[in-house]
Coordinates of C-alpha atoms and ligand atoms in Angstrom, one line a residue:
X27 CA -18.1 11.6 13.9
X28 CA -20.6 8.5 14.3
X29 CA -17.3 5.9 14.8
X30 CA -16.0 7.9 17.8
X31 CA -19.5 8.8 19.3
X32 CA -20.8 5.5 19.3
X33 CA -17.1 4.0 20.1
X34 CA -17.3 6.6 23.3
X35 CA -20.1 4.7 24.7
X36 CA -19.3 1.6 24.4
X37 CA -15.4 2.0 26.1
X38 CA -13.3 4.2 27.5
X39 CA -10.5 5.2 25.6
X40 CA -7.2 6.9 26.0
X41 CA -4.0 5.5 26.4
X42 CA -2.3 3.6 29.2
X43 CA 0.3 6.2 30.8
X44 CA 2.4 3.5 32.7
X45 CA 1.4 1.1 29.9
X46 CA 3.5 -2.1 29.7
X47 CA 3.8 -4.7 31.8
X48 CA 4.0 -3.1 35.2
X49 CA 1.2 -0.8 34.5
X50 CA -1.3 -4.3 33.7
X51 CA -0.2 -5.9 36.7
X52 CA -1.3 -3.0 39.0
X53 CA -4.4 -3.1 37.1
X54 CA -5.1 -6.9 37.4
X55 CA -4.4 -6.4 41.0
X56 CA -6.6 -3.4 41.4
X57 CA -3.8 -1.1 42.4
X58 CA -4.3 0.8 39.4
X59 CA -5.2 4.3 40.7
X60 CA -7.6 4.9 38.3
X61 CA -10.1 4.0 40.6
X62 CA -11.7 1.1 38.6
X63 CA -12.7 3.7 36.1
X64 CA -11.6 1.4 33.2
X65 CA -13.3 -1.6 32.1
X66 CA -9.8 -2.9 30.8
X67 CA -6.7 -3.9 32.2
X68 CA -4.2 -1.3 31.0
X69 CA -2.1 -3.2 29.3
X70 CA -4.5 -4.2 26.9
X71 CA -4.7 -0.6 25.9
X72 CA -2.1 0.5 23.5
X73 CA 0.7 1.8 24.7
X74 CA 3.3 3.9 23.0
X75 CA 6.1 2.6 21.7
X76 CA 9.7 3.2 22.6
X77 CA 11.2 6.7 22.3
X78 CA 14.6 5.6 20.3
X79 CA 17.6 7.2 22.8
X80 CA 19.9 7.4 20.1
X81 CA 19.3 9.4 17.2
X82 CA 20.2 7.4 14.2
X83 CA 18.9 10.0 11.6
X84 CA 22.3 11.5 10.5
X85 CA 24.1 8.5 9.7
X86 CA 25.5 7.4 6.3
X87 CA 24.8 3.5 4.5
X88 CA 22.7 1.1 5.5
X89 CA 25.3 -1.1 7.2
X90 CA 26.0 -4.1 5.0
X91 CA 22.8 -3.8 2.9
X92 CA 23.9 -5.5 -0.9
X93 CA 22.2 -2.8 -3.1
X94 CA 22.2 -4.4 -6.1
X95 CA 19.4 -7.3 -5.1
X96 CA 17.4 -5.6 -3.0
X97 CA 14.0 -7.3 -4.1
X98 CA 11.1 -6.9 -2.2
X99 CA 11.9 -8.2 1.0
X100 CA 11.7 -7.0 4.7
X101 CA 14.7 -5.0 5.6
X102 CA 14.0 -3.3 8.9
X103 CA 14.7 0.4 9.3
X104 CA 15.5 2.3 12.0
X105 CA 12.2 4.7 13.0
X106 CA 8.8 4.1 12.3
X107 CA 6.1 6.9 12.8
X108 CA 3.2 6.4 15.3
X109 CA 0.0 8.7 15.9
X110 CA -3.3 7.5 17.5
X111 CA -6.9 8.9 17.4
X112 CA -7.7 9.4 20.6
X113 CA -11.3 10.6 22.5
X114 CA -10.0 13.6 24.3
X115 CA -8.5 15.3 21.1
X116 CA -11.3 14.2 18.8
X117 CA -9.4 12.6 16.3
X118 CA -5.8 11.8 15.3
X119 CA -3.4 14.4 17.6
X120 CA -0.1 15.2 17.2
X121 CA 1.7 11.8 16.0
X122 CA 5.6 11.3 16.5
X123 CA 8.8 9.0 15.4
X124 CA 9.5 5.5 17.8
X125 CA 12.3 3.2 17.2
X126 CA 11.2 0.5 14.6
X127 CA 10.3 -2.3 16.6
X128 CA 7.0 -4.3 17.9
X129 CA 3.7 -2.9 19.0
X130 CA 1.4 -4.0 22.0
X131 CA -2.1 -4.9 21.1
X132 CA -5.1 -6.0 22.7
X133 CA -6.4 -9.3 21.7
X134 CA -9.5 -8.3 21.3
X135 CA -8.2 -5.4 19.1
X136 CA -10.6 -4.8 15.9
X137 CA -8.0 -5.5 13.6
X138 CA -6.9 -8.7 15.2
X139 CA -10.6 -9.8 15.2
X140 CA -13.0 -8.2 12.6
X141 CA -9.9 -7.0 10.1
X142 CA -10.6 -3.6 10.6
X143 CA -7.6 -1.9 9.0
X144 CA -6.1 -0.3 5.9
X145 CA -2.7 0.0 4.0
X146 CA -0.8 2.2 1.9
X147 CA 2.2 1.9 -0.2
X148 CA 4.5 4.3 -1.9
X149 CA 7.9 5.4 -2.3
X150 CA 11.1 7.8 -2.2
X151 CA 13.5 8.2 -4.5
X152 CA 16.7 9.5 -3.5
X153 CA 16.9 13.1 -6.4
X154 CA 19.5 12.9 -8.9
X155 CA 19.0 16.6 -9.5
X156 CA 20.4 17.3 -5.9
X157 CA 20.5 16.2 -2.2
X158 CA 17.2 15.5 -0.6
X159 CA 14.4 12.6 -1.8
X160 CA 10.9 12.6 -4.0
X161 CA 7.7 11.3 -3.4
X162 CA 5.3 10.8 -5.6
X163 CA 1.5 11.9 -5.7
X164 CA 1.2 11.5 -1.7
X165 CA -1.4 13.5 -1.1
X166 CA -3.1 10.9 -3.3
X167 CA -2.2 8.2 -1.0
X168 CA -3.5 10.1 1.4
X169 CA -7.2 10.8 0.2
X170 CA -7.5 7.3 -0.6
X171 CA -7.2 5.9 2.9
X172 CA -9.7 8.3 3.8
X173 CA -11.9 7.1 1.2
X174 CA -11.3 3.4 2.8
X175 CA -11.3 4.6 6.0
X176 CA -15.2 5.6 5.3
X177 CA -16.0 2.5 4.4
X178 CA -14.5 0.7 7.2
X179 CA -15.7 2.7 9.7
X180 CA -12.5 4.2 10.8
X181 CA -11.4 7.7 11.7
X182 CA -8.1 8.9 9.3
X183 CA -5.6 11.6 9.7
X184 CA -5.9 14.3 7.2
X185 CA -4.5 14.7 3.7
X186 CA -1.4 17.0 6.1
X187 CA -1.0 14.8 8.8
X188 CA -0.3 11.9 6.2
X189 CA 2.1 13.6 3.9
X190 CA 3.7 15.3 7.1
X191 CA 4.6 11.8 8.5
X192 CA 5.7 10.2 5.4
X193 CA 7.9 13.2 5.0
X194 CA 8.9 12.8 8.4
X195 CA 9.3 8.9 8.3
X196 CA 11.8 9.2 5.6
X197 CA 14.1 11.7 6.8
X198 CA 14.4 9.8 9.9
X199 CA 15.2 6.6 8.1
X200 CA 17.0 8.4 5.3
X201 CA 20.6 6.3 5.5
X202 CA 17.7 3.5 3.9
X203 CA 17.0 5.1 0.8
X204 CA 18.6 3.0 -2.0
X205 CA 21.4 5.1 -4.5
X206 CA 20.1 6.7 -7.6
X207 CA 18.4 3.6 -9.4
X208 CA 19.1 0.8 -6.5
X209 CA 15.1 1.1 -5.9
X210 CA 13.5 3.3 -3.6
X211 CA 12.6 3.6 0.0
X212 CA 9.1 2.0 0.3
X213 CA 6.8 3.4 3.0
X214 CA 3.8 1.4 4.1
X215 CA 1.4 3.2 6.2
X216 CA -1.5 1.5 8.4
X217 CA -4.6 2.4 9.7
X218 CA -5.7 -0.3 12.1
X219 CA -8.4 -0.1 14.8
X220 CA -6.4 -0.9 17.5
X221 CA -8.9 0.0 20.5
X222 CA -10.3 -3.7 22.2
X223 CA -13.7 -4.5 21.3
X224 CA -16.0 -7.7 21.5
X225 CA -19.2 -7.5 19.6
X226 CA -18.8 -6.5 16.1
X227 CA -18.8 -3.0 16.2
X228 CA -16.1 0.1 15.0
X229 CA -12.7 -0.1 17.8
X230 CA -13.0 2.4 20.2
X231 CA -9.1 3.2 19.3
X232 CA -7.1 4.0 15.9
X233 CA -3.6 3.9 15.6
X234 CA -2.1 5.0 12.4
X235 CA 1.8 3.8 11.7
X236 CA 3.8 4.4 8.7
X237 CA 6.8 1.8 8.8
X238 CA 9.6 1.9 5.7
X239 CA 12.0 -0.7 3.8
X240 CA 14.4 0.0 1.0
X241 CA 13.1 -1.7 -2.1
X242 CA 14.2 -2.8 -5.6
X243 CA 11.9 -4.5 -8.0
X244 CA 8.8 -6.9 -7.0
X245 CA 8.9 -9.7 -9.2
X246 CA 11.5 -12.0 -9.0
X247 CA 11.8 -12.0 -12.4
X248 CA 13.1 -7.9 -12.0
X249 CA 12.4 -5.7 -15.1
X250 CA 12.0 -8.7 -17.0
X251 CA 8.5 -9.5 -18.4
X252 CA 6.2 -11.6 -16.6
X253 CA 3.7 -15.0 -17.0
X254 CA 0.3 -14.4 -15.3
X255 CA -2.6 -17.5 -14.8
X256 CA -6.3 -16.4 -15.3
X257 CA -8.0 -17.4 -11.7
X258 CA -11.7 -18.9 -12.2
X259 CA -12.3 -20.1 -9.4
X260 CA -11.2 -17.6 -6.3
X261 CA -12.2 -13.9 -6.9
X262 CA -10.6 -11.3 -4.8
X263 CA -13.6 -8.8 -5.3
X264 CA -16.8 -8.3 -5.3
X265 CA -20.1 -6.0 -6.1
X266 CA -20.5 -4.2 -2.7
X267 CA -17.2 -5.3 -1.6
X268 CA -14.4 -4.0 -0.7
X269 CA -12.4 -4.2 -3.7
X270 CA -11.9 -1.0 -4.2
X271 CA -10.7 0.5 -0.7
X272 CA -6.4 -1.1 0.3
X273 CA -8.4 -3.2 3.4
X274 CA -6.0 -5.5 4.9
X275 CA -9.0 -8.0 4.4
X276 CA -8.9 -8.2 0.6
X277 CA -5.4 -9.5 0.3
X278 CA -5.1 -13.4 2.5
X279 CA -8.6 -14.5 0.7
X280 CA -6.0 -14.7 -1.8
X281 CA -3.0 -16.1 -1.3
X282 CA -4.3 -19.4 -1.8
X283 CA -4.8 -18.1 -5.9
X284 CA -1.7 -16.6 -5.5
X285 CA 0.4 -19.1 -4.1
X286 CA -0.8 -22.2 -6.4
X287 CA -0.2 -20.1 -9.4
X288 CA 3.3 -19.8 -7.8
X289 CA 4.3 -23.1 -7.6
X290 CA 3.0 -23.6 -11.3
X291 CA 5.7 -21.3 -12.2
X292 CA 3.4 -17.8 -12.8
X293 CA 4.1 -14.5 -11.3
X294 CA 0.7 -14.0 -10.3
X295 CA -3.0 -14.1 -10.9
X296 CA -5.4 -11.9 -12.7
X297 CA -8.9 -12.2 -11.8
X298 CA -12.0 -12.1 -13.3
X299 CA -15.2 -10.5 -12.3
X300 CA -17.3 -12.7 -10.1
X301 CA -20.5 -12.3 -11.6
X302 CA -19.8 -13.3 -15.4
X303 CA -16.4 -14.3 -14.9
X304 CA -15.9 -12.9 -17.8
X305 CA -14.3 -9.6 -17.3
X306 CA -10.5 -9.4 -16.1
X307 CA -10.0 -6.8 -12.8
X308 CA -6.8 -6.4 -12.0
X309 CA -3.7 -9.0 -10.3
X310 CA -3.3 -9.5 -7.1
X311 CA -1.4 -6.1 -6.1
X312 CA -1.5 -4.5 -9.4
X313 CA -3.6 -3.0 -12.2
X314 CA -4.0 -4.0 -15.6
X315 CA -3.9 -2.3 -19.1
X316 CA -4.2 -3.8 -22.2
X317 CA -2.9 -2.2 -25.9
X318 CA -4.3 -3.3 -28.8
X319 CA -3.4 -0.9 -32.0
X320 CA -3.0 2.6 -31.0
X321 CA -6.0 2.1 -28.4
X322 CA -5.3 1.3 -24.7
X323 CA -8.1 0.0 -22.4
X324 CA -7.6 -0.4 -18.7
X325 CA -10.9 -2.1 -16.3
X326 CA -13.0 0.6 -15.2
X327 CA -12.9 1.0 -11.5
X328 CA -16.2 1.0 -10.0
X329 CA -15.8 -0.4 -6.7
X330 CA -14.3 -4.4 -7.2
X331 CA -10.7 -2.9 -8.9
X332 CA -8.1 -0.7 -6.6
X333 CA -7.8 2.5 -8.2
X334 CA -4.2 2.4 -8.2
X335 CA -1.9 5.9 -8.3
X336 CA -0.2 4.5 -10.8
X337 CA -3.1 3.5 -12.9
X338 CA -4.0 6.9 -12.6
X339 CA -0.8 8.5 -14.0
X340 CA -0.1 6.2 -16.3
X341 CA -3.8 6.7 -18.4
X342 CA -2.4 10.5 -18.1
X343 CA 0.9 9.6 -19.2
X344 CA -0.7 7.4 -22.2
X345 CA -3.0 10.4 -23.6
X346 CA -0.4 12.6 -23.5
X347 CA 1.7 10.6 -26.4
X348 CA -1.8 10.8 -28.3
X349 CA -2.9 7.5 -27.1
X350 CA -6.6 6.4 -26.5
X351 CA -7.3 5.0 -23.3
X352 CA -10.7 4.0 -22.4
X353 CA -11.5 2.8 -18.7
X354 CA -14.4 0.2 -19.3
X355 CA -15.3 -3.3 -19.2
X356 CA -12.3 -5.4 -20.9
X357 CA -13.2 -9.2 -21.6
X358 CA -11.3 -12.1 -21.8
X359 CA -11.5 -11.7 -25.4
X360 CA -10.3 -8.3 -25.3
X361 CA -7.2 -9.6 -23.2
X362 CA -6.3 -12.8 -25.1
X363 CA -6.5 -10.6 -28.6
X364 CA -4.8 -7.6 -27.3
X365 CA -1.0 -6.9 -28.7
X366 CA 0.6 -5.6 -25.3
X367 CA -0.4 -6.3 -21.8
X368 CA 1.3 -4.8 -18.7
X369 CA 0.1 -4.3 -15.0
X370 CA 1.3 -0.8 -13.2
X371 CA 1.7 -0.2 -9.1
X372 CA 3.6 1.2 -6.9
X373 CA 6.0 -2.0 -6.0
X374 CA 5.6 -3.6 -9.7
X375 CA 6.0 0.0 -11.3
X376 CA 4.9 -0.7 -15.3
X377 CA 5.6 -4.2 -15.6
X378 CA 5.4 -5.7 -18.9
X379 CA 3.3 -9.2 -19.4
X380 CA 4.8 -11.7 -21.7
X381 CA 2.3 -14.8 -21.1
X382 CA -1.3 -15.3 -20.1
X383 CA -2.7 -18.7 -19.7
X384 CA -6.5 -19.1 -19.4
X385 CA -8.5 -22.5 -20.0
X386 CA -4.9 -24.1 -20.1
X387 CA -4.0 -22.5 -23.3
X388 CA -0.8 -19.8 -23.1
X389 CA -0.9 -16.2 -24.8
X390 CA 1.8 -14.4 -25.9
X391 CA 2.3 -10.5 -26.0
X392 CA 4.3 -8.1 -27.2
X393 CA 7.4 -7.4 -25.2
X394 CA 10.6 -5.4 -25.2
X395 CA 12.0 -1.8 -26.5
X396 CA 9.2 -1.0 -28.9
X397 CA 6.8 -1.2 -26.4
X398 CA 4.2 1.3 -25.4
X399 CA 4.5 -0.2 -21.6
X400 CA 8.7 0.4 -22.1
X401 CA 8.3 3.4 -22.7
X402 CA 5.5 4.7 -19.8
X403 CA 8.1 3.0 -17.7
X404 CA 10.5 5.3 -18.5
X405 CA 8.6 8.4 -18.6
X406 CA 6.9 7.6 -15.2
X407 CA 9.9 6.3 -13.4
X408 CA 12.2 9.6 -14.9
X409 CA 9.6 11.9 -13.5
X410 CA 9.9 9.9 -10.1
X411 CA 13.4 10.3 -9.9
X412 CA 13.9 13.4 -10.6
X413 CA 15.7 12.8 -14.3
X414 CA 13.0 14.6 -16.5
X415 CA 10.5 17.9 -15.6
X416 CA 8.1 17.2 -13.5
X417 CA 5.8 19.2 -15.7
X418 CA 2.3 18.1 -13.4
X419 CA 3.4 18.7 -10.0
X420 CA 3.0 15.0 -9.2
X421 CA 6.4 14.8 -7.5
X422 CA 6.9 16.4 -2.9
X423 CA 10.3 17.6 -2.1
X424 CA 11.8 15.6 1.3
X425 CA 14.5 17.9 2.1
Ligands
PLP30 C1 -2.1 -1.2 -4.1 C2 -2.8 -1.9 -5.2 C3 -2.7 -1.6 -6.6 C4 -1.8 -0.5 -7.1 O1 -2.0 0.8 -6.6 P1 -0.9 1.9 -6.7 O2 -1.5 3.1 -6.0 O3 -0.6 2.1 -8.1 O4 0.3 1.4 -5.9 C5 -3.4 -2.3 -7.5 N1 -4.2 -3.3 -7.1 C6 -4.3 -3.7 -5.8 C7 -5.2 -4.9 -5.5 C8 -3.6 -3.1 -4.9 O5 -3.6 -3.5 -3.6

């Protein structure tokens, strides 16, 4: 692979064996052993983190965790899942559970410096059919970091060694998955070059980590419809981006959108193409659709909108009930005239819009039972939790 041949020459790689602390100071000192060999001190290598002594897997509740308003914040768990590309092995080797708890990193890491990293979001349900938990679509999770991965220049496990650890970071964190429709356990896996490096140029080290927090529902407003602003100004994407790859580097360019839309009392922002600004893309974390008739239109995504999992199955979903979905252009005229609006993602699931304000005037849609959005949501979400047939094989057994 061109990342890890031309990463080999430019630094050695490999992890620190005594690592931490200890292990730098011997280096700084030249008592390393190593015989000068690396370039680095050794603690600015990676180092593993802790093995967890005590095996926390088998026990019950998630202490005093208040299931009922979850949200979306940051609950830690107990294990998170670590694996690191490597030179001797090639690639990513084998990968294993550590306690959840803080990583070392160079300073001159390529994530810290050049924003060389990806995400990934999805999550587990707990089964109501039976013990055990769901995921759902993984595998597609999985092919789309490799996709971004590609265009980053990174190295990423395969479409196995992602679903294996997922699987694996869930059981070992299972006392974390919300009851039966508390929320879900939400899994976010990173790719991050994590090797040191000083000129612009790929990391000579990956480190892929999937960490997990129970969930319940995104907005603050919950299951209730939401008020989005039209951005004209900041654009989150753009032709030859990166807009369509989950790159940590798409998503502080716009908080600033984000956050003054905020404190004006909106959910969130939907942005419009940066050429014509013309065309709505997508929100900040989700995808949009727009129903106008019996006709559902959706942006097309070629290359500025994340093509989202959910996006995906919910234009399947649509056709199925003899719906027309078209993935294309969809102008702010199309928007502003449509009858029903809602964005779909992992954390927002289908989220039904009630407002849009563009230019300063506020547009109403369609909300409530007799929705189409109403009822995708409860098609998709009986499928994820095991209520209905999972008649496509979208759904992985953790057992
Ligand atoms: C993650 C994400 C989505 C939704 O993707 P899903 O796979 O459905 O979770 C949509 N838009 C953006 C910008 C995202 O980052």
């Amino acid at each position: 692979m061109d990342v890890l041949s031309s990463a080999k020459r430019a630094l050695p790689w490999g992890r620190t064996s005594a690592g931490g602390v200890i292990g730098g100071l011997r280096a700084l000192l030249g008592t390393d052993g190593g015989g000068g060999r690396s370039l680095l001190p050794s603690r600015w290598k990676s180092s593993q983190p802790q093995l967890d002594p005590v095996d926390r897997s088998d026990e019950e509740g998630g202490g005093d965790i208040d299931w009922d308003n979850l949200g979306f914040g940051l609950t830690p768990t107990d294990y998170m899942y670590v694996m690191r590309c490597t030179q001797e092995e090639g690639g990513f080797s084998r990968g294993e559970l550590a306690r959840y708890g803080n990583i070392e990193l160079s300073p001159s890491s390529g994530v810290l410096n050049y924003g060389q990293g990806l995400f990934e979001g999805l999550k587990a349900y707990r089964r109501a059919d039976g013990p055990g938990y769901t995921l759902f679509r993984p595998e597609e999770n999985a092919r789309r970091m490799q996709h971004g991965a590609g265009r980053m220049c990174m190295p990423s496990p395969s479409v196995e060694q992602f679903v294996h650890a997922v699987k694996q970071t869930v059981l070992a964190n299972k006392r974390w998955v919300p009851p039966q429709g508390k929320g879900a356990l939400y899994l976010r896996p990173l790719l991050i070059g994590s090797g040191a490096i000083l000129g612009l140029a790929p990391a000579p080290e990956y480190t892929f980590m999937i960490y997990a927090a129970p969930v319940g529902t995104y907005f603050k407003e919950g299951m209730a419809a939401i008020n989005l602003l039209v951005e004209e100004e900041i654009h989150r994407a753009m032709p030859g981006g990166t807009g369509g790859v989950k790159t940590i580097s798409n998503y502080a360019p716009v908080l600033k959108a984000q956050m003054d839309a905020r404190s004006k009392g909106f959910a969130d922002v939907l942005y419009l193409d940066s050429v014509h600004k013309r065309y709505v893309e997508e929100a900040s974390s989700c995808n949009l659709f727009v129903v106008k008739g019996g006709a559902v239109a959706t942006p097309a995504t070629a290359g500025t909108i994340l093509p989202g999992v959910t996006r995906r199955s919910i234009i399947e979903l649509a056709r199925d009930s003899g719906y027309q979905v078209e993935e294309r252009l969809v102008s702010i005229d199309d928007l502003i005239s449509a009858d029903e609006v809602f964005c779909t993602g992992t954390a927002v699931g289908v989220t039904p819009v009630s407002t849009i304000t563009y230019q300063g005037t506020r547009y109403e849609f369609r909300t409530g039972e007799d929705t189409l959005s109403k009822k995708l949501y409860t098609t998709l979400t009986s499928i994820q939790m095991g209520l209905a047939e999972d008649k496509k094989g979208w759904t992985v057994a953790v057992d």
